[in-house]
Amino acid sequence: MNGTYYISAEQMTVGYDGKPLIENISIGVRRGEILTLIGPNGSGKSTILKSMIRELRLIAGTVVLDGRDMADLRERDVAKKLAIVMTERIKGELMTCRDVAATGRYPYTGRLGILAKEDHAIVDAALETVHAKDFADRPFSAISDGQRQRILLARAIAQQPEIIVLDEPTSFLDVKHKLELLDILKTMVCRQNVAVILSLHELDLAEKVSDRVVCVAEGRIDRCDTPENIFKDDYISALYGIGTGSYNALFGSVELPAVSGEPQVFVIGGGGSGIPLYRALQRAGVPFAAGILPESDLDHPVAKALAAELYAVPAFSTPADAETENVITRMLAIGRAASTVPAFGETNAANKRLYEAAKEAEILVSADALLRGVEP
Amino acid sequence: MEEKRGSERNTANTFCERLGIGFVLLFVALIGLVFVNIIAGSTSLSLSEVFDGLTNAQSPHRVIVMDVRMVRIVPAILLGGALALSGFLLQTFFANPIAGPFILGISSGAKLVLSVTMIAFLSRGIAVNSVALIAASFVGAMLAMGFVLAISYKVRRMSMLIICGVMIGYICSAVTEFVIRFADDSNIVKLHDWAMGSFASIKWDNVIVITAVVLPALVLTFLMSKPIGAYQLGEVYARNMGVNIRMFRIALILLSGVLSACVTAFAGPISFVGVAVPHLMRRLFKTAKPIVMIPACFLGGAVFCLACDLIARTAFAPNELSISSVTAVFGAPIVILVMLRRQKEGGR
């Protein structure tokens, strides 16, 4: 990380109508870096972004763009450096997608805004980048929200900015286009040394795309750090106040809350094989026990989130014989077991003993049948 | 790829063709209507008489051609264009396709202050000059606009804004009626004619003032077509494109105010031209780009007003209709159409 911030907020206080919402914000982004704002709904992510692009008047502090106080810059000068993709719907009456993308050339055209040949080429290239060539000549009002979002990104690209500010750019996109959009941003950051500030709701994407993450919580900037330091189970759960269900930082995914109660089935799992069944049982509202899983096992985080009872051993270890006996006793007491393990080997010998004990006691049911929701 | 290039060029070509055809149509209509307007009237003239009257200062038809017909045609062109342009600017400003100087009560506001001023001047026996008329009208337009702006900050719903504008218009008209009741008998006739809207009482020295106000405003508006285009995408994006929003909004308000004030000062309030013409032009040119719309609205407004004035003069001759009642007959249905279309689009 070298160089100074390309755009930074210094002791910025933001809010509406002079009422401060978040005080004393100091964040910044360098060129070639993606800064992501995450945080619960209504925490003020958009307010921060709108303040940084001067849509909202700052209550205190300054925003510095390329070494100069933005308050002293003329709109025209800012326009050549900073492009935006905001959530405001634009009408684009009687405009084609190409027309909308071409508005990005505004700061570069003459008095009457007539596009030169180079401008057309740049707009074409921008449309190409967002894979919008196919519908470029269709009316802007006739395309889907996702396509519109891509056209707005093309507009920002055509502006040839040094920084792009995006407010929840992935909101209307399907998974394919989400990945595409973030990939385009990443490419611009790496190849053209652009700086990017964006707000995201998808934590999994934020974790992967961001160089640094700003966590906005009620009325304050809670943390600003690398994704590795931000995306920890406990922290994210606390930031979003997740009471029901849980967040898994490793997978970047969420789980619904576990079904509590007396387990009705014991799931012998491991190596990721148990996850579909855990989730199926959770959906069906069946409390279950899971085991025996080393903490390093792929199944472990999900089982921990979903199982009513979990039998685990430390990472990369196997249970002692006595412990295995205890689990078998418990399994027989539950009176029903299912195994998802495709093959037993050296490290899951204990689970093999569980499996055989269940078979011997004739309490083994088919995992497939459970998955299909058919009561065996 | 080659094919694609071709199709792009095609869309560009059809667009240019449409522009060409559209403007030729407007010009032909304009010139045609000018001639029909010169010819038609209580004394019909032949074409040769018209040419004689236009070119020869000593012609026996000079008075009819120039001082009866042309003195009405030229302001109809200029003021019609001004009204349509003012409507287009207001529609852009409020991002509302049915905004216009009449609907938003701006014309009525101008009328009110103008009536008060005229009565005050005339009752003291002072003749009112053109500049004073425009100034009074402009003050009234700005007052009404101020109310509409104040309301527009409170209500975001477009229909509410329009309703408030119509209400402001009614209040202003009611107060104007009230003021006219208190005027001397001698003033009433003149005031009443004007308050209904007419091109009849305009003199050549008024026309000079009108030209001096409307044409510079047209040029200034045209020079603003780039930021107007940016503003059509919304304030947020316009600012990001480098538009100084504050200055831009002030300029837009002043320009649309001057244009509609000028119309009201000389022809009284004329309804629906400001809404109907920009809409027709959008349909004709299939674009909302200001660089096309500004000249198109001006020409379209001129054509529309010339046609309506022709009907107003000749339909029930020798009685004259007020221009506003004719423009309303043609303009109001278009406004209703626009609203229906919006409703349909909103539901989609």
XYZ file of C-alpha atoms in Angstrom:
724
model
C 0.000 0.000 0.000
C 1.821 3.057 -1.195
C 0.704 6.525 -2.133
C -1.778 8.811 -0.484
C -5.531 8.717 -0.628
C -7.036 9.777 -3.941
C -10.230 10.790 -2.251
C -10.649 11.070 1.460
C -13.113 12.337 3.994
C -11.492 14.171 6.866
C -13.407 14.584 10.103
C -16.517 14.624 7.972
C -19.896 14.891 9.661
C -22.838 13.901 7.499
C -26.574 14.123 7.893
C -29.743 15.680 6.588
C -31.003 19.232 7.132
C -28.083 20.085 9.393
C -28.855 17.211 11.749
C -25.768 15.052 12.106
C -26.249 11.353 11.438
C -22.647 10.204 11.566
C -19.899 12.376 12.995
C -16.177 12.503 12.523
C -15.762 10.204 9.566
C -12.216 9.814 8.314
C -11.948 7.354 5.469
C -10.108 7.350 2.187
C -9.258 5.291 -0.837
C -6.092 5.140 -2.909
C -5.952 4.634 -6.636
C -5.966 0.979 -7.532
C -7.994 0.118 -4.471
C -11.574 -0.871 -3.726
C -13.121 0.439 -0.546
C -16.426 -1.124 0.436
C -18.996 0.218 2.851
C -20.991 -2.439 4.633
C -23.495 -2.161 7.431
C -27.142 -2.670 8.253
C -29.976 -0.935 6.416
C -30.338 2.683 7.412
C -26.908 2.847 8.993
C -25.905 5.687 6.684
C -23.855 4.107 3.907
C -25.672 6.030 1.209
C -25.525 9.214 3.258
C -21.749 8.939 3.423
C -21.460 8.324 -0.308
C -23.857 11.157 -1.151
C -21.872 13.502 1.056
C -18.610 12.529 -0.575
C -19.950 13.285 -4.050
C -21.364 16.615 -2.823
C -24.960 15.642 -3.293
C -25.442 16.343 0.391
C -23.937 19.342 2.096
C -21.297 18.420 4.669
C -22.167 19.410 8.211
C -18.509 19.508 9.203
C -15.128 18.450 7.867
C -13.811 18.255 4.346
C -13.621 15.887 1.422
C -10.298 15.993 -0.393
C -10.156 14.873 -4.019
C -6.729 14.432 -5.563
C -5.146 16.733 -3.008
C -7.707 19.520 -3.222
C -10.658 20.400 -1.045
C -13.740 19.437 -3.030
C -15.584 22.510 -1.815
C -13.150 24.619 -3.874
C -13.479 22.548 -7.039
C -15.832 23.425 -9.837
C -18.371 20.834 -10.948
C -16.632 20.537 -14.288
C -13.288 19.674 -12.710
C -14.836 17.071 -10.455
C -16.724 15.557 -13.392
C -13.529 14.595 -15.178
C -12.241 12.745 -12.133
C -15.243 11.257 -10.418
C -18.077 9.202 -11.852
C -21.090 7.870 -9.999
C -23.593 5.054 -10.172
C -26.329 5.886 -7.709
C -29.643 4.287 -6.821
C -31.789 7.164 -8.121
C -33.964 5.983 -10.967
C -33.459 7.963 -14.108
C -36.166 8.292 -16.692
C -34.127 8.757 -19.829
C -37.198 9.769 -21.773
C -36.945 8.777 -25.444
C -33.279 7.926 -24.968
C -31.590 4.783 -26.175
C -29.156 2.974 -23.920
C -26.368 4.349 -26.050
C -27.660 7.897 -25.458
C -27.589 7.354 -21.708
C -24.079 5.904 -21.782
C -22.988 8.799 -23.994
C -23.958 11.315 -21.320
C -20.753 10.206 -19.618
C -18.876 12.185 -22.257
C -20.514 15.420 -21.102
C -17.446 16.926 -19.383
C -15.393 16.437 -22.538
C -17.713 17.797 -25.219
C -18.138 21.350 -26.470
C -20.775 23.943 -25.734
C -23.597 22.143 -27.454
C -22.527 18.717 -26.276
C -22.070 17.201 -29.722
C -20.050 13.991 -29.622
C -16.881 13.724 -31.687
C -15.692 10.519 -33.330
C -13.440 9.657 -30.378
C -16.350 10.140 -28.002
C -18.414 7.639 -29.975
C -15.531 5.177 -29.879
C -15.187 5.566 -26.110
C -18.928 5.065 -25.579
C -18.828 1.966 -27.783
C -15.922 0.572 -25.810
C -17.722 1.238 -22.531
C -20.835 -0.551 -23.782
C -18.632 -3.427 -24.855
C -17.061 -3.605 -21.410
C -20.409 -4.078 -19.694
C -21.609 -6.514 -22.373
C -24.413 -4.181 -23.390
C -23.769 -4.057 -27.121
C -26.803 -6.213 -27.846
C -29.326 -3.819 -26.389
C -27.417 -0.574 -26.898
C -29.929 0.826 -29.350
C -33.035 -0.145 -27.424
C -34.956 2.523 -25.489
C -33.608 2.982 -21.984
C -37.126 2.778 -20.571
C -37.716 -0.648 -22.121
C -34.879 -2.641 -20.551
C -34.693 -4.519 -17.261
C -33.370 -3.056 -14.028
C -30.270 -5.185 -14.283
C -29.557 -4.006 -17.813
C -30.134 -0.434 -16.696
C -27.561 -0.837 -13.970
C -25.041 -2.024 -16.545
C -25.790 0.947 -18.793
C -25.231 3.283 -15.861
C -21.908 1.595 -15.265
C -21.059 2.056 -18.957
C -21.955 5.706 -18.516
C -19.523 5.965 -15.625
C -16.808 4.168 -17.595
C -17.298 6.487 -20.588
C -16.661 9.386 -18.246
C -13.072 8.086 -17.917
C -12.925 8.828 -14.225
C -10.143 8.263 -11.758
C -12.592 7.268 -9.096
C -16.013 5.624 -9.333
C -18.512 5.883 -6.503
C -21.268 3.260 -6.581
C -24.213 3.036 -4.222
C -25.408 -0.559 -3.957
C -24.633 -1.304 -7.589
C -25.501 -4.989 -7.270
C -29.030 -4.545 -5.926
C -30.965 -5.372 -9.081
C -28.523 -7.812 -10.592
C -28.702 -11.568 -10.762
C -25.740 -13.582 -9.590
C -24.087 -13.725 -13.002
C -24.242 -9.988 -13.503
C -23.178 -9.302 -9.931
C -19.992 -11.207 -10.549
C -19.568 -9.526 -13.917
C -19.988 -6.054 -12.466
C -17.504 -6.654 -9.698
C -15.103 -8.218 -12.168
C -15.337 -5.125 -14.376
C -14.601 -2.926 -11.376
C -11.704 -5.122 -10.341
C -10.278 -4.954 -13.861
C -10.566 -1.178 -13.949
C -8.863 -0.982 -10.593
C -5.995 -3.225 -11.637
C -5.472 -2.097 -15.233
C -6.421 1.558 -15.150
C -5.493 2.248 -11.564
C -8.964 3.578 -10.806
C -10.126 4.038 -7.242
C -13.515 2.599 -6.292
C -15.800 3.281 -3.361
C -18.978 1.280 -3.183
C -21.589 0.111 -0.758
C -22.646 -3.515 -0.832
C -25.246 -5.642 0.870
C -23.725 -8.940 -0.168
C -21.165 -9.714 2.492
C -19.737 -12.649 0.594
C -18.985 -10.388 -2.379
C -17.709 -7.567 -0.167
C -15.283 -9.975 1.434
C -13.878 -11.048 -1.890
C -13.762 -7.839 -3.866
C -12.672 -5.271 -1.277
C -9.174 -4.141 -0.470
C -10.494 -2.438 2.618
C -13.873 -2.497 4.290
C -15.618 0.251 6.229
C -18.235 -0.933 8.678
C -20.995 1.572 9.235
C -23.093 0.940 12.315
C -25.717 3.096 13.972
C -24.289 6.585 13.929
C -20.628 5.745 13.632
C -17.878 4.167 11.578
C -17.345 1.045 13.590
C -14.248 -0.253 11.878
C -12.149 0.273 8.796
C -9.844 -2.602 8.035
C -8.872 -5.306 5.594
C -11.561 -7.899 4.830
C -9.526 -10.537 6.669
C -9.880 -8.583 9.878
C -13.501 -7.615 9.374
C -15.127 -10.836 8.258
C -15.156 -12.767 11.492
C -18.308 -14.600 12.573
C -18.807 -12.777 15.832
C -18.021 -9.337 14.500
C -20.359 -9.514 11.511
C -23.146 -10.980 13.640
C -22.700 -8.121 16.095
C -22.450 -5.454 13.369
C -25.699 -6.505 11.807
C -27.228 -7.471 15.116
C -27.929 -10.961 13.827
C -30.062 -12.582 16.533
C -31.795 -15.192 14.455
C -29.522 -17.406 12.443
C -25.818 -16.933 12.051
C -23.169 -15.679 9.687
C -20.307 -17.843 8.582
C -17.301 -15.774 7.571
C -15.389 -18.667 6.086
C -18.163 -19.534 3.675
C -19.422 -15.948 3.505
C -22.874 -17.372 3.940
C -25.694 -17.182 6.418
C -27.587 -19.970 8.134
C -31.066 -19.816 9.557
C -31.343 -20.448 13.296
C -31.029 -24.034 14.552
C -34.184 -25.946 15.419
C -33.876 -26.553 19.118
C -35.431 -29.398 21.066
C -34.854 -33.088 21.664
C -32.957 -34.448 18.624
C -35.047 -36.814 16.515
C -32.225 -38.104 14.386
C -28.472 -38.432 14.645
C -26.586 -37.462 11.510
C -23.240 -39.136 10.961
C -21.441 -36.779 8.629
C -18.120 -35.337 7.587
C -16.168 -33.874 4.720
C -19.019 -31.627 3.575
C -21.369 -34.541 2.966
C -23.666 -33.652 5.844
C -24.431 -30.046 4.890
C -27.370 -30.711 2.539
C -29.031 -32.948 5.119
C -28.454 -30.484 7.977
C -30.146 -27.782 5.927
C -32.972 -30.082 4.849
C -33.686 -31.009 8.472
C -33.551 -27.359 9.475
C -36.068 -26.519 6.744
C -38.336 -29.352 7.830
C -38.104 -28.139 11.434
C -36.580 -31.385 12.717
C -34.104 -31.003 15.602
C -31.087 -33.231 15.088
C -27.746 -34.216 16.540
C -24.567 -34.263 14.481
C -21.233 -35.943 14.992
C -18.510 -36.796 15.300
C -16.850 -33.873 13.565
C -13.364 -32.489 13.984
C -13.494 -28.689 14.143
C -11.488 -28.635 10.940
C -14.203 -30.552 9.086
C -16.135 -28.826 6.294
C -19.379 -29.906 7.948
C -18.464 -28.427 11.290
C -19.454 -24.739 10.853
C -22.843 -25.624 9.393
C -23.505 -28.330 11.975
C -22.538 -25.854 14.663
C -25.041 -23.384 13.314
C -27.886 -25.839 12.735
C -27.603 -28.882 15.013
C -29.450 -29.066 18.310
C -26.583 -31.179 19.616
C -23.100 -31.319 18.214
C -20.387 -33.819 19.027
C -17.067 -32.367 17.964
C -13.413 -32.990 18.602
C -10.504 -30.546 18.188
C -9.251 -29.850 14.685
C -7.408 -32.641 12.898
C -7.902 -35.095 15.739
C -9.883 -38.257 16.313
C -12.012 -39.009 19.389
C -10.816 -41.293 22.147
C -12.570 -44.686 22.394
C -14.437 -43.744 25.541
C -15.774 -40.635 23.897
C -16.958 -42.610 20.894
C -18.759 -45.009 23.251
C -20.559 -42.091 24.891
C -21.732 -40.770 21.528
C -22.944 -44.232 20.512
C -24.965 -44.455 23.703
C -26.497 -41.075 23.002
C -27.224 -42.049 19.385
C -29.001 -45.222 20.478
C -31.012 -43.154 22.954
C -32.134 -40.832 20.159
C -33.202 -43.964 18.350
C -32.702 -42.947 14.774
C -29.565 -42.324 12.734
C -28.581 -41.490 9.185
C -25.177 -41.487 7.590
C -24.087 -39.227 4.774
C -20.496 -40.403 4.759
C -19.595 -41.855 1.360
C -16.530 -43.764 2.578
C -14.806 -44.503 5.841
C -11.060 -44.245 6.224
C -8.381 -43.835 8.810
C -9.456 -40.483 10.202
C -13.147 -41.216 10.497
C -12.850 -44.666 11.986
C -14.948 -43.480 14.931
C -17.829 -42.598 12.622
C -17.545 -46.082 11.134
C -18.109 -47.489 14.598
C -21.162 -45.231 14.974
C -22.455 -46.401 11.616
C -22.041 -50.069 12.460
C -23.608 -49.654 15.884
C -26.622 -47.956 14.293
C -26.926 -50.699 11.723
C -26.698 -53.389 14.383
C -29.392 -51.685 16.455
C -31.506 -51.359 13.309
C -32.006 -47.658 13.791
C -30.259 -46.640 10.570
C -32.452 -44.795 8.079
C -31.596 -43.680 4.589
C -30.129 -40.203 4.325
C -31.587 -39.864 0.831
C -35.064 -40.540 2.103
C -34.624 -37.923 4.835
C -33.345 -35.477 2.232
C -36.388 -36.013 0.098
C -38.462 -35.275 3.145
C -40.043 -38.716 3.059
C -40.528 -40.105 6.510
C -38.913 -43.585 6.408
C -19.326 -6.786 -36.787
C -19.530 -5.102 -40.180
C -23.253 -5.630 -40.152
C -23.511 -4.093 -36.737
C -21.635 -1.005 -37.890
C -24.090 -0.770 -40.729
C -27.114 -0.925 -38.463
C -25.628 1.730 -36.206
C -25.140 4.001 -39.132
C -28.697 3.250 -40.172
C -30.132 4.353 -36.852
C -28.032 7.504 -37.066
C -29.251 8.102 -40.601
C -32.917 7.572 -39.827
C -32.510 9.956 -36.921
C -31.057 12.631 -39.186
C -33.726 12.012 -41.790
C -36.412 12.384 -39.164
C -34.873 15.669 -38.071
C -34.758 16.919 -41.641
C -38.325 15.906 -42.411
C -39.596 17.308 -39.126
C -38.030 20.714 -39.561
C -39.043 20.970 -43.204
C -42.615 20.131 -42.189
C -42.593 22.802 -39.512
C -41.166 25.446 -41.835
C -43.644 24.629 -44.600
C -46.509 24.772 -42.118
C -45.239 28.050 -40.725
C -44.875 29.760 -44.101
C -48.164 28.338 -45.307
C -49.985 29.579 -42.225
C -48.395 33.007 -42.508
C -49.842 33.324 -45.996
C -53.246 31.973 -45.046
C -53.300 34.372 -42.117
C -52.525 37.328 -44.392
C -55.115 36.314 -46.945
C -57.948 35.373 -44.648
C -60.026 37.923 -42.812
C -62.926 40.308 -43.257
C -61.327 41.549 -46.487
C -59.947 38.649 -48.454
C -56.803 39.338 -50.417
C -55.444 37.546 -53.440
C -51.862 36.237 -53.435
C -50.684 38.984 -55.793
C -52.259 41.593 -53.548
C -50.437 40.058 -50.598
C -47.064 40.210 -52.373
C -47.800 43.751 -53.439
C -48.661 44.705 -49.884
C -45.569 43.025 -48.501
C -43.046 44.486 -50.912
C -44.466 47.818 -51.985
C -44.764 50.515 -49.324
C -47.115 52.539 -51.523
C -49.472 49.644 -52.215
C -53.174 50.164 -51.438
C -53.090 46.842 -49.580
C -50.137 47.893 -47.422
C -52.279 48.847 -44.449
C -54.239 45.616 -44.358
C -51.212 43.397 -44.979
C -48.828 45.099 -42.614
C -50.851 46.955 -39.995
C -53.807 44.619 -39.687
C -52.526 41.160 -40.517
C -48.737 41.068 -40.137
C -48.787 43.019 -36.885
C -50.726 40.098 -35.514
C -48.853 37.304 -37.273
C -45.371 38.255 -36.117
C -46.244 38.360 -32.404
C -48.282 35.157 -32.790
C -45.130 33.471 -34.095
C -42.831 34.917 -31.456
C -45.177 34.523 -28.519
C -46.351 31.082 -29.589
C -42.737 29.978 -29.769
C -41.999 31.606 -26.418
C -44.900 29.806 -24.754
C -43.938 26.395 -26.063
C -40.317 26.967 -25.095
C -41.319 28.117 -21.638
C -43.392 24.965 -21.297
C -40.482 22.796 -22.369
C -38.201 24.454 -19.819
C -40.726 24.011 -17.020
C -41.243 20.368 -17.963
C -37.509 19.829 -17.764
C -37.234 21.720 -14.510
C -39.981 19.828 -12.723
C -39.309 16.547 -14.575
C -43.041 16.613 -15.283
C -44.475 16.267 -18.779
C -47.636 18.222 -18.012
C -45.968 21.255 -16.483
C -46.475 24.513 -18.345
C -46.784 28.221 -17.636
C -50.583 28.148 -17.706
C -51.141 24.928 -15.783
C -48.703 25.911 -13.036
C -50.472 29.239 -12.554
C -47.517 31.283 -13.731
C -49.479 32.994 -16.505
C -52.266 33.808 -14.067
C -49.784 35.235 -11.572
C -48.376 37.439 -14.306
C -51.890 38.464 -15.278
C -52.742 39.487 -11.721
C -49.745 41.775 -11.173
C -50.139 43.097 -14.686
C -53.815 43.991 -14.128
C -53.031 45.764 -10.880
C -50.231 47.697 -12.564
C -52.327 48.615 -15.587
C -55.223 49.828 -13.497
C -52.888 51.803 -11.255
C -51.276 53.458 -14.287
C -54.426 54.023 -16.317
C -56.444 55.443 -13.436
C -53.751 58.085 -13.046
C -53.883 58.735 -16.760
C -50.383 57.430 -17.440
C -49.845 55.323 -20.544
C -48.187 51.995 -19.813
C -45.165 51.278 -21.979
C -44.060 47.834 -23.163
C -41.121 47.530 -20.833
C -43.247 48.298 -17.782
C -45.769 45.708 -18.970
C -43.108 43.026 -19.259
C -41.584 43.997 -15.926
C -44.937 43.787 -14.118
C -45.741 40.537 -15.850
C -42.335 39.123 -14.949
C -42.805 40.037 -11.284
C -46.162 38.255 -11.286
C -44.736 35.216 -13.039
C -41.899 34.998 -10.525
C -44.268 35.323 -7.563
C -46.427 32.484 -8.839
C -43.300 30.464 -9.648
C -42.059 31.094 -6.116
C -45.233 29.542 -4.722
C -44.991 26.572 -7.061
C -41.331 26.051 -6.126
C -42.115 26.235 -2.425
C -44.806 23.608 -2.946
C -42.544 21.445 -5.088
C -40.090 21.144 -2.194
C -42.884 19.863 0.007
C -44.648 17.506 -2.377
C -42.748 15.118 -4.572
C -45.821 13.782 -6.348
C -46.164 15.252 -9.816
C -49.930 15.294 -9.872
C -50.001 17.197 -6.588
C -47.718 19.842 -8.038
C -50.036 20.285 -10.991
C -53.101 20.511 -8.782
C -51.397 23.142 -6.639
C -50.454 25.051 -9.789
C -54.024 24.981 -11.050
C -55.199 26.233 -7.645
C -52.699 29.090 -7.718
C -54.009 29.918 -11.179
C -57.598 30.007 -9.921
C -56.728 32.203 -6.960
C -54.866 34.654 -9.186
C -57.700 34.740 -11.724
C -60.262 35.335 -8.979
C -58.256 38.220 -7.541
C -57.810 39.627 -11.059
C -61.582 39.566 -11.600
C -61.970 41.319 -8.292
C -59.458 43.995 -9.254
C -61.084 44.557 -12.636
C -64.474 45.111 -10.912
C -62.938 48.081 -9.136
C -61.438 49.569 -12.271
C -62.893 52.578 -14.102
C -65.369 51.801 -16.850
C -63.005 52.972 -19.534
C -60.368 50.458 -18.512
C -62.635 47.500 -18.184
C -63.130 46.779 -21.866
C -59.444 46.881 -22.669
C -58.541 44.836 -19.607
C -61.208 42.297 -20.192
C -60.224 41.643 -23.793
C -56.638 41.208 -22.831
C -57.382 39.099 -19.771
C -59.076 36.532 -22.010
C -56.041 36.276 -24.244
C -55.731 37.844 -27.679
C -53.145 38.937 -30.226
C -55.494 41.708 -31.393
C -54.243 44.682 -29.422
C -50.535 44.354 -30.203
C -48.906 47.315 -32.016
C -45.706 47.403 -34.042
C -43.728 49.107 -31.269
C -44.814 46.250 -28.963
C -43.555 43.804 -31.573
C -40.101 45.366 -31.411
C -39.979 44.883 -27.655
C -41.293 41.333 -27.983
C -38.592 40.526 -30.524
C -35.936 42.084 -28.333
C -36.986 39.896 -25.411
C -37.950 36.610 -27.052
C -35.144 36.145 -29.557
C -32.273 36.618 -27.058
C -34.099 34.308 -24.646
C -34.370 31.723 -27.440
C -30.659 31.974 -28.197
C -29.729 31.734 -24.515
C -31.968 28.716 -24.082
C -30.408 27.044 -27.091
C -26.945 27.660 -25.664
C -28.118 25.919 -22.502
C -29.218 22.800 -24.354
C -26.231 20.810 -23.082
C -26.920 21.273 -19.349
C -30.653 20.901 -20.016
C -29.908 17.510 -21.556
C -27.847 16.567 -18.525
C -30.614 17.714 -16.201
C -33.070 15.376 -17.927
C -31.173 12.515 -16.278
C -31.874 14.000 -12.863
C -30.086 16.392 -10.593
C -27.646 13.857 -9.165
C -26.265 12.775 -12.490
C -26.344 16.296 -13.908
C -24.135 17.493 -11.071
C -21.770 14.605 -11.679
C -21.569 15.608 -15.335
C -20.290 18.993 -14.298
C -23.449 21.109 -14.192
C -23.545 23.827 -11.571
C -27.035 22.925 -10.416
C -27.759 26.125 -8.503
C -26.846 28.428 -11.351
C -28.560 26.182 -13.829
C -31.835 26.118 -11.932
C -31.811 29.886 -11.520
C -31.134 30.373 -15.232
C -33.915 27.977 -16.169
C -36.448 29.685 -13.897
C -35.503 33.149 -15.159
C -35.672 32.136 -18.804
C -39.004 30.361 -18.573
C -40.304 33.261 -16.452
C -39.216 35.913 -18.965
C -40.713 33.963 -21.847
C -44.098 33.373 -20.270
C -44.154 36.894 -18.791
C -43.598 38.384 -22.229
C -46.497 36.384 -23.631
C -48.838 37.369 -20.835
C -47.825 41.008 -21.029
C -48.926 41.369 -24.650
C -51.388 38.609 -25.368
C -52.755 37.707 -21.956
C -52.766 34.179 -20.594
C -52.838 31.561 -23.340
C -53.617 28.058 -22.202
C -52.125 24.642 -22.953
C -49.680 25.661 -25.701
C -46.797 25.155 -23.267
C -47.814 21.553 -22.571
C -49.240 20.439 -25.895
C -46.526 21.683 -28.248
C -43.473 20.097 -26.522
C -45.416 16.855 -26.382
C -46.285 17.001 -30.090
C -42.681 17.807 -30.925
C -41.433 14.841 -28.906
C -43.793 12.630 -30.861
C -42.781 14.169 -34.165
C -39.024 13.966 -33.640
C -39.016 10.861 -31.397
C -36.432 12.462 -29.158
C -36.258 14.644 -26.072
C -32.786 15.987 -26.830
C -32.867 19.719 -26.060
C -30.689 20.582 -29.018
C -33.571 19.407 -31.217
C -36.451 20.199 -28.906
C -35.603 23.869 -28.349
C -35.818 24.971 -31.995
C -38.599 22.454 -32.622
C -40.728 23.717 -29.731
C -40.248 27.304 -30.838
C -41.309 26.554 -34.401
C -44.072 24.241 -33.260
C -45.415 26.845 -30.855
C -45.412 29.412 -33.644
C -47.309 27.081 -35.972
C -49.766 26.086 -33.260
C -50.539 29.692 -32.291
C -50.823 30.873 -35.886
C -53.300 28.111 -36.596
C -55.286 28.816 -33.440
C -55.289 32.550 -34.101
C -56.548 31.919 -37.611
C -59.434 29.936 -36.181
C -60.051 32.536 -33.483
C -60.303 35.284 -36.095
C -62.220 33.528 -38.829
C -64.376 30.783 -37.325
C -67.165 33.059 -36.140
C -66.272 36.248 -38.028
C -66.962 39.046 -37.501
C -66.934 37.950 -33.865
C -63.533 36.981 -32.565
C -62.880 34.145 -30.171
C -60.295 34.509 -27.440
C -57.107 32.757 -28.467
C -57.083 30.846 -25.193
C -60.392 29.144 -25.879
C -59.101 27.886 -29.220
C -55.770 26.680 -27.833
C -57.673 24.945 -25.037
C -59.865 23.054 -27.494
C -56.791 21.627 -29.207
C -54.354 21.621 -26.301
C -56.407 20.173 -23.462
C -57.112 16.825 -25.165
C -53.382 16.459 -25.740
C -52.742 17.029 -22.039
C -55.297 14.354 -21.209
C -53.582 12.005 -23.674
C -50.224 12.622 -22.040
C -51.661 11.817 -18.630
C -53.290 8.631 -19.904
C -50.046 7.500 -21.500
C -48.168 8.161 -18.289
C -50.724 6.173 -16.362
C -50.230 3.274 -18.752
C -46.461 3.457 -18.523
C -46.598 3.733 -14.747
C -48.658 0.554 -14.586
C -46.194 -1.400 -16.652
